[in-house]
Amino acid sequence: MVSNILVGFTAMSIYALALDSGTSDSKECELVEVGDERKYLKEKCGDKFKCPRSDVLYSVELYTDDPLFNKWSTNCTLKYDRLCPNDQNFYEVCGHIRSECESNFGRDLEEKFCRTYTCQYQGQVLPFLGEEITLGYKIISGLANKRYAGCNGELTCSNTDVDEKGCPDPGASFLCMGESKSYIRADQECDLTCDCHRCNDEAECGNRTYGVMCDSTFGNHVHAMYVCNGQNNCYNGLDEQVCEEKDKVRECIPGELHGPRFYNIFPNMIRSLFPHQICAVPRLGPYAYTCQDGLDQINCSDSSRVAMQCNMRGFPTTLSVFAICLNYDLCDDGYQNQCVEVEGGCLLHRNQLCDKEVNCPQGTDETKTFCSTLSTQICTRRVKMSPNKTSKQINFPMSWVMDGHQDCEDGIDENVEYWRKCGSKETLRYVEKDENCNEVFLCDTEDQVGKFVTFENLCDKVPSCGIENIVCWNARNVKRKWDFVAQNQLNVKYLSYCLPGMEKLEHLIGSCSFTNFIAPDRNILGVQTYKIYFPEEKQECGNAFGELYVHLSCTDKCNHAKCPLGRVKQNSCVNILNTNKVYSLTEDYSLAIVARSRGGYVNKYFSCNNSQCVTYDKVCNLVNDCGDDSDEKNCINHFKCAETSEYVLKTAVCDGIVDCRDFSDECGNSCSLASRNLLQNTFLKAFAWLSGILATLLNLTIILTSLGEIVNSQSLRNRMDKSLISLIAVGDLLIGVYLLAIAGVDAYYSEAYCKKKFVWLTSAYCNILGTFSTVGSQLSLFSMAALGVSRLANIKRLVPEDPSTIKSKIKLSATVAVLVIASLAISVFPLFPQFEDFFVNGLHYDGVTLFTGMVDKETHHRVLQSYNGRYREQPISWKTVRRMVGEMFSKDYEGIAGTKVEFYGSDSVCIFKYLVTKSDPQHVFSLAILTVNFLCFLFITACYTIIQLYVVNQSNAVVSKVSSTRRRDLKLQTKVSIIIGTDFLCWIPFIVVCALHFFEAIDAAAWYSVFSVIILPFNSVINPLLYSDMVFRKGNRMVGYFTSTVLTLGRNVSTRMDSTANTHEFGSQNTRNNNTEL
């Protein structure tokens, strides 16, 4: 009898089809999905199917001649009316065999698309299930026992030799005894897996016999589940003779075996168990166990099959590996059922996670998803799914610590003496004994109250709670990624500026063209091509991501980029549910995976190296979506952080903003050596040392000398001038000390400065140096202006004022006090906490992985808005910011408090923040001080210009000029010119640059080091030479002393030489006289 049911789009059963001519000329074909769990695209022509890449039609029907069909009602035996031509991988059978009928015994050959293949034997075309050709009993009688034909040394099928491929060498193999003789590898014997169809490879193991060895219809072995079932399977009835009541071990609820009809054997739903049934390896998987309550898998006499020990009803009990993860009610603590579905279809006990052995196809059980944080402690785990292997002590996930489940045999994971308790209530957790406790990020959303994320896992792009990723993106200031691809209802996609309605833009930027896109495989059965419009000119794809990057690179429209897509193979996409993927055939006859889209089928999956798949929008998008980095590996638009393995924008590298938690985007070898140091180059380093030494020594000399001159001054004018010159020297001395300190800090940190940058910028030392620099420059400038006023005021005074009067002393003291207080006020005013909203640049959160670098108010606004949801953006104080950020984290350890990056921490050299923009809250203050300094320069210039003009006029009034007067006038003119010129060189270029920076005409932030080391300190070195003749006097004295010393030494040497010559001559004369006398 022929059935009428075909496996169609819903994949239920099979149609009965009559044979016809086998061609599709007269048939109208349509594309359908065939299969139940897995869907296969096939062309259906009427009530027949079209062979792949051919016009030949075939039909398929139930093979009802098999008496087992009526007995077990499996609906698994099918027959085809013909073989499809050139169907070398048997796509013909895909989808027609229901998933529960599929088998995979022994070998999984690449020649099979769907774990089955067709075998033609004596005119019959039937599916081959693993090792079994499912022929009916009537045909078996004429086949000389050929039902199980795999690896028996004989080619059974006339159309293929697959049944004998991949077989082990008979000389080093185990012989399966059953309906036919076949071989498996020797190491497959007693490996706790039934590799032989009748499971006799697991019958005699560990000096024990499981089931019964006898001559039977099944070969030389009857499996344990068929023993003592009331039916004789051995020819001599031995399988029922070994079931004496006195040998009964226990009773159980019988397993389902082949279906509900099997319960008729045990009408009371009670089955007796005997020694040869205990801990036998199940033959056909969990659905065919001897017992459905697992009692046949406890208290194994063979220790090599024991997976774990536990208490059962209060008594110590051992469980076999076949009692794990099956929801049996066995252990009192239920530990055998602590299991996780790691990936689709891969269910593992938690003890199999992070054990350095891959147990699932794509290795998810060893990935960061489960193994992000492992303990330093090691132990032997309670469950051993490979008991015959030597137990080893390994690390275990920290999530197992003190969770109420004993995972280690010695219980170390639940022993509080080995762990430190952190947090409280919702944030309670345990860490290593020597590890510090930190705060945690609170997932305070309506559906995740009480959840938290530790800093180790925060912002790792694996969402531990719903708001984590969006908060992290805003905290890291991730720029919007260019990944938009427009699509209309007709499956037409538009890239870049090639959008409908923007045709005019093409004339300005470049023209667009289109092509039919299908990648990476072309001409896949049933898959539609879709039209894409793209720029004709190649694009720089450094800012293209996801689907946009894929389409541009795979159409060769990206400069220096290759298409990242590869073939999506049949064993890929294990992470995607079968209901969301469809299998089809490629042009070169490979099995591919496609997706449904708008009533058709398209390519949209990227195949990861670990057999997972992601959609095109997840490729080259700065996120390791595959888990093995393969979706980001061949992309040119990112930078991978060295230690944290994060991906950041390629354009974010070496831009002065920290994006990687390990600072590698700013401190790596890809950045210049200059950017990794406090002072960028050797010239600045040398200049800082030289200027600092000269400024310190020269000004210290001026100060020490001026003190005596101030005391000995006979007029208020002289005392005032000397005092102001001393103040100038004090200011310049502070600048010298500042330069030496900056040079010293640069030498101390060297290249390590890049990673220690914010430690330095938030330190008190940076604020102190900034204060020194500001006090020094302002005190020097104000004193120079006061000195100009003093000299101008006294230029006509003929009678000097007495410096000893009270009025003179008050005038002098008030002048000095005003200058010092004004300088100090300007330098310390930005550091007062009351004014932090005007002067604090941002906050730095050391060790809090949510933030990197300095976080300004704008970034805080975005973070708080994304965390709190409805949030009105308005000006808020730093105090409020710190409070609201603190509420995002636990408060078990004083909470989270960012360190302020103060006014002087805007740059590495800790200088006054002159370079501001309109968005800087301190721009009014900075511009005001800059204006005051500019006015001081103008005032100094005016004073000395008036003084010079007055002196020149007085000199011209003298009738007869002497040469000394002319020399004095020339000297004064030269000194005044130098004073004005040096002030001009220091301040005017700097003020101009500050103005241009303020109006955003240029970005001068990178010039801070040049200004702080070269430009502004220039006066600190030159001032001692301009405002005091003492250095020249001392220099002249030293030169004079040196000259006189040399001349004196020369005269002494000459005198000694003359004396020696005279003595020698006198001695010679005496000798001559003596000789004469003799």
mmCIF file of N, CA and C in Angstrom, residues 72 255-265 269:
data_model
loop_
_atom_site.group_PDB
_atom_site.id
_atom_site.type_symbol
_atom_site.label_atom_id
_atom_site.label_comp_id
_atom_site.label_asym_id
_atom_site.label_seq_id
_atom_site.Cartn_x
_atom_site.Cartn_y
_atom_site.Cartn_z
ATOM 1 N N TRP A 72 6.791 -1.652 14.956
ATOM 2 C CA TRP A 72 7.237 -0.505 15.746
ATOM 3 C C TRP A 72 6.678 0.830 15.237
ATOM 4 N N GLY A 255 12.236 1.614 30.642
ATOM 5 C CA GLY A 255 12.430 2.672 29.663
ATOM 6 C C GLY A 255 11.455 2.570 28.521
ATOM 7 N N GLU A 256 11.355 3.641 27.729
ATOM 8 C CA GLU A 256 10.392 3.660 26.638
ATOM 9 C C GLU A 256 10.795 2.743 25.499
ATOM 10 N N LEU A 257 12.075 2.506 25.328
ATOM 11 C CA LEU A 257 12.595 1.711 24.222
ATOM 12 C C LEU A 257 12.050 2.240 22.894
ATOM 13 N N HIS A 258 11.285 1.434 22.173
ATOM 14 C CA HIS A 258 10.841 1.867 20.853
ATOM 15 C C HIS A 258 9.455 2.475 20.837
ATOM 16 N N GLY A 259 8.865 2.722 21.967
ATOM 17 C CA GLY A 259 7.563 3.360 21.956
ATOM 18 C C GLY A 259 6.648 2.812 23.029
ATOM 19 N N PRO A 260 5.475 3.381 23.178
ATOM 20 C CA PRO A 260 4.545 2.983 24.231
ATOM 21 C C PRO A 260 4.132 1.508 24.154
ATOM 22 N N ARG A 261 4.149 0.931 22.953
ATOM 23 C CA ARG A 261 3.730 -0.459 22.841
ATOM 24 C C ARG A 261 4.637 -1.387 23.635
ATOM 25 N N PHE A 262 5.848 -0.949 23.881
ATOM 26 C CA PHE A 262 6.781 -1.799 24.603
ATOM 27 C C PHE A 262 6.339 -2.002 26.043
ATOM 28 N N TYR A 263 5.512 -1.109 26.563
ATOM 29 C CA TYR A 263 5.057 -1.249 27.944
ATOM 30 C C TYR A 263 4.206 -2.506 28.147
ATOM 31 N N ASN A 264 3.699 -3.063 27.063
ATOM 32 C CA ASN A 264 2.905 -4.285 27.199
ATOM 33 C C ASN A 264 3.711 -5.426 27.797
ATOM 34 N N ILE A 265 5.062 -5.342 27.674
ATOM 35 C CA ILE A 265 5.925 -6.372 28.241
ATOM 36 C C ILE A 265 5.923 -6.266 29.759
ATOM 37 N N MET A 269 4.307 -1.655 34.908
ATOM 38 C CA MET A 269 5.294 -0.572 34.868
ATOM 39 C C MET A 269 6.402 -0.783 35.891
#
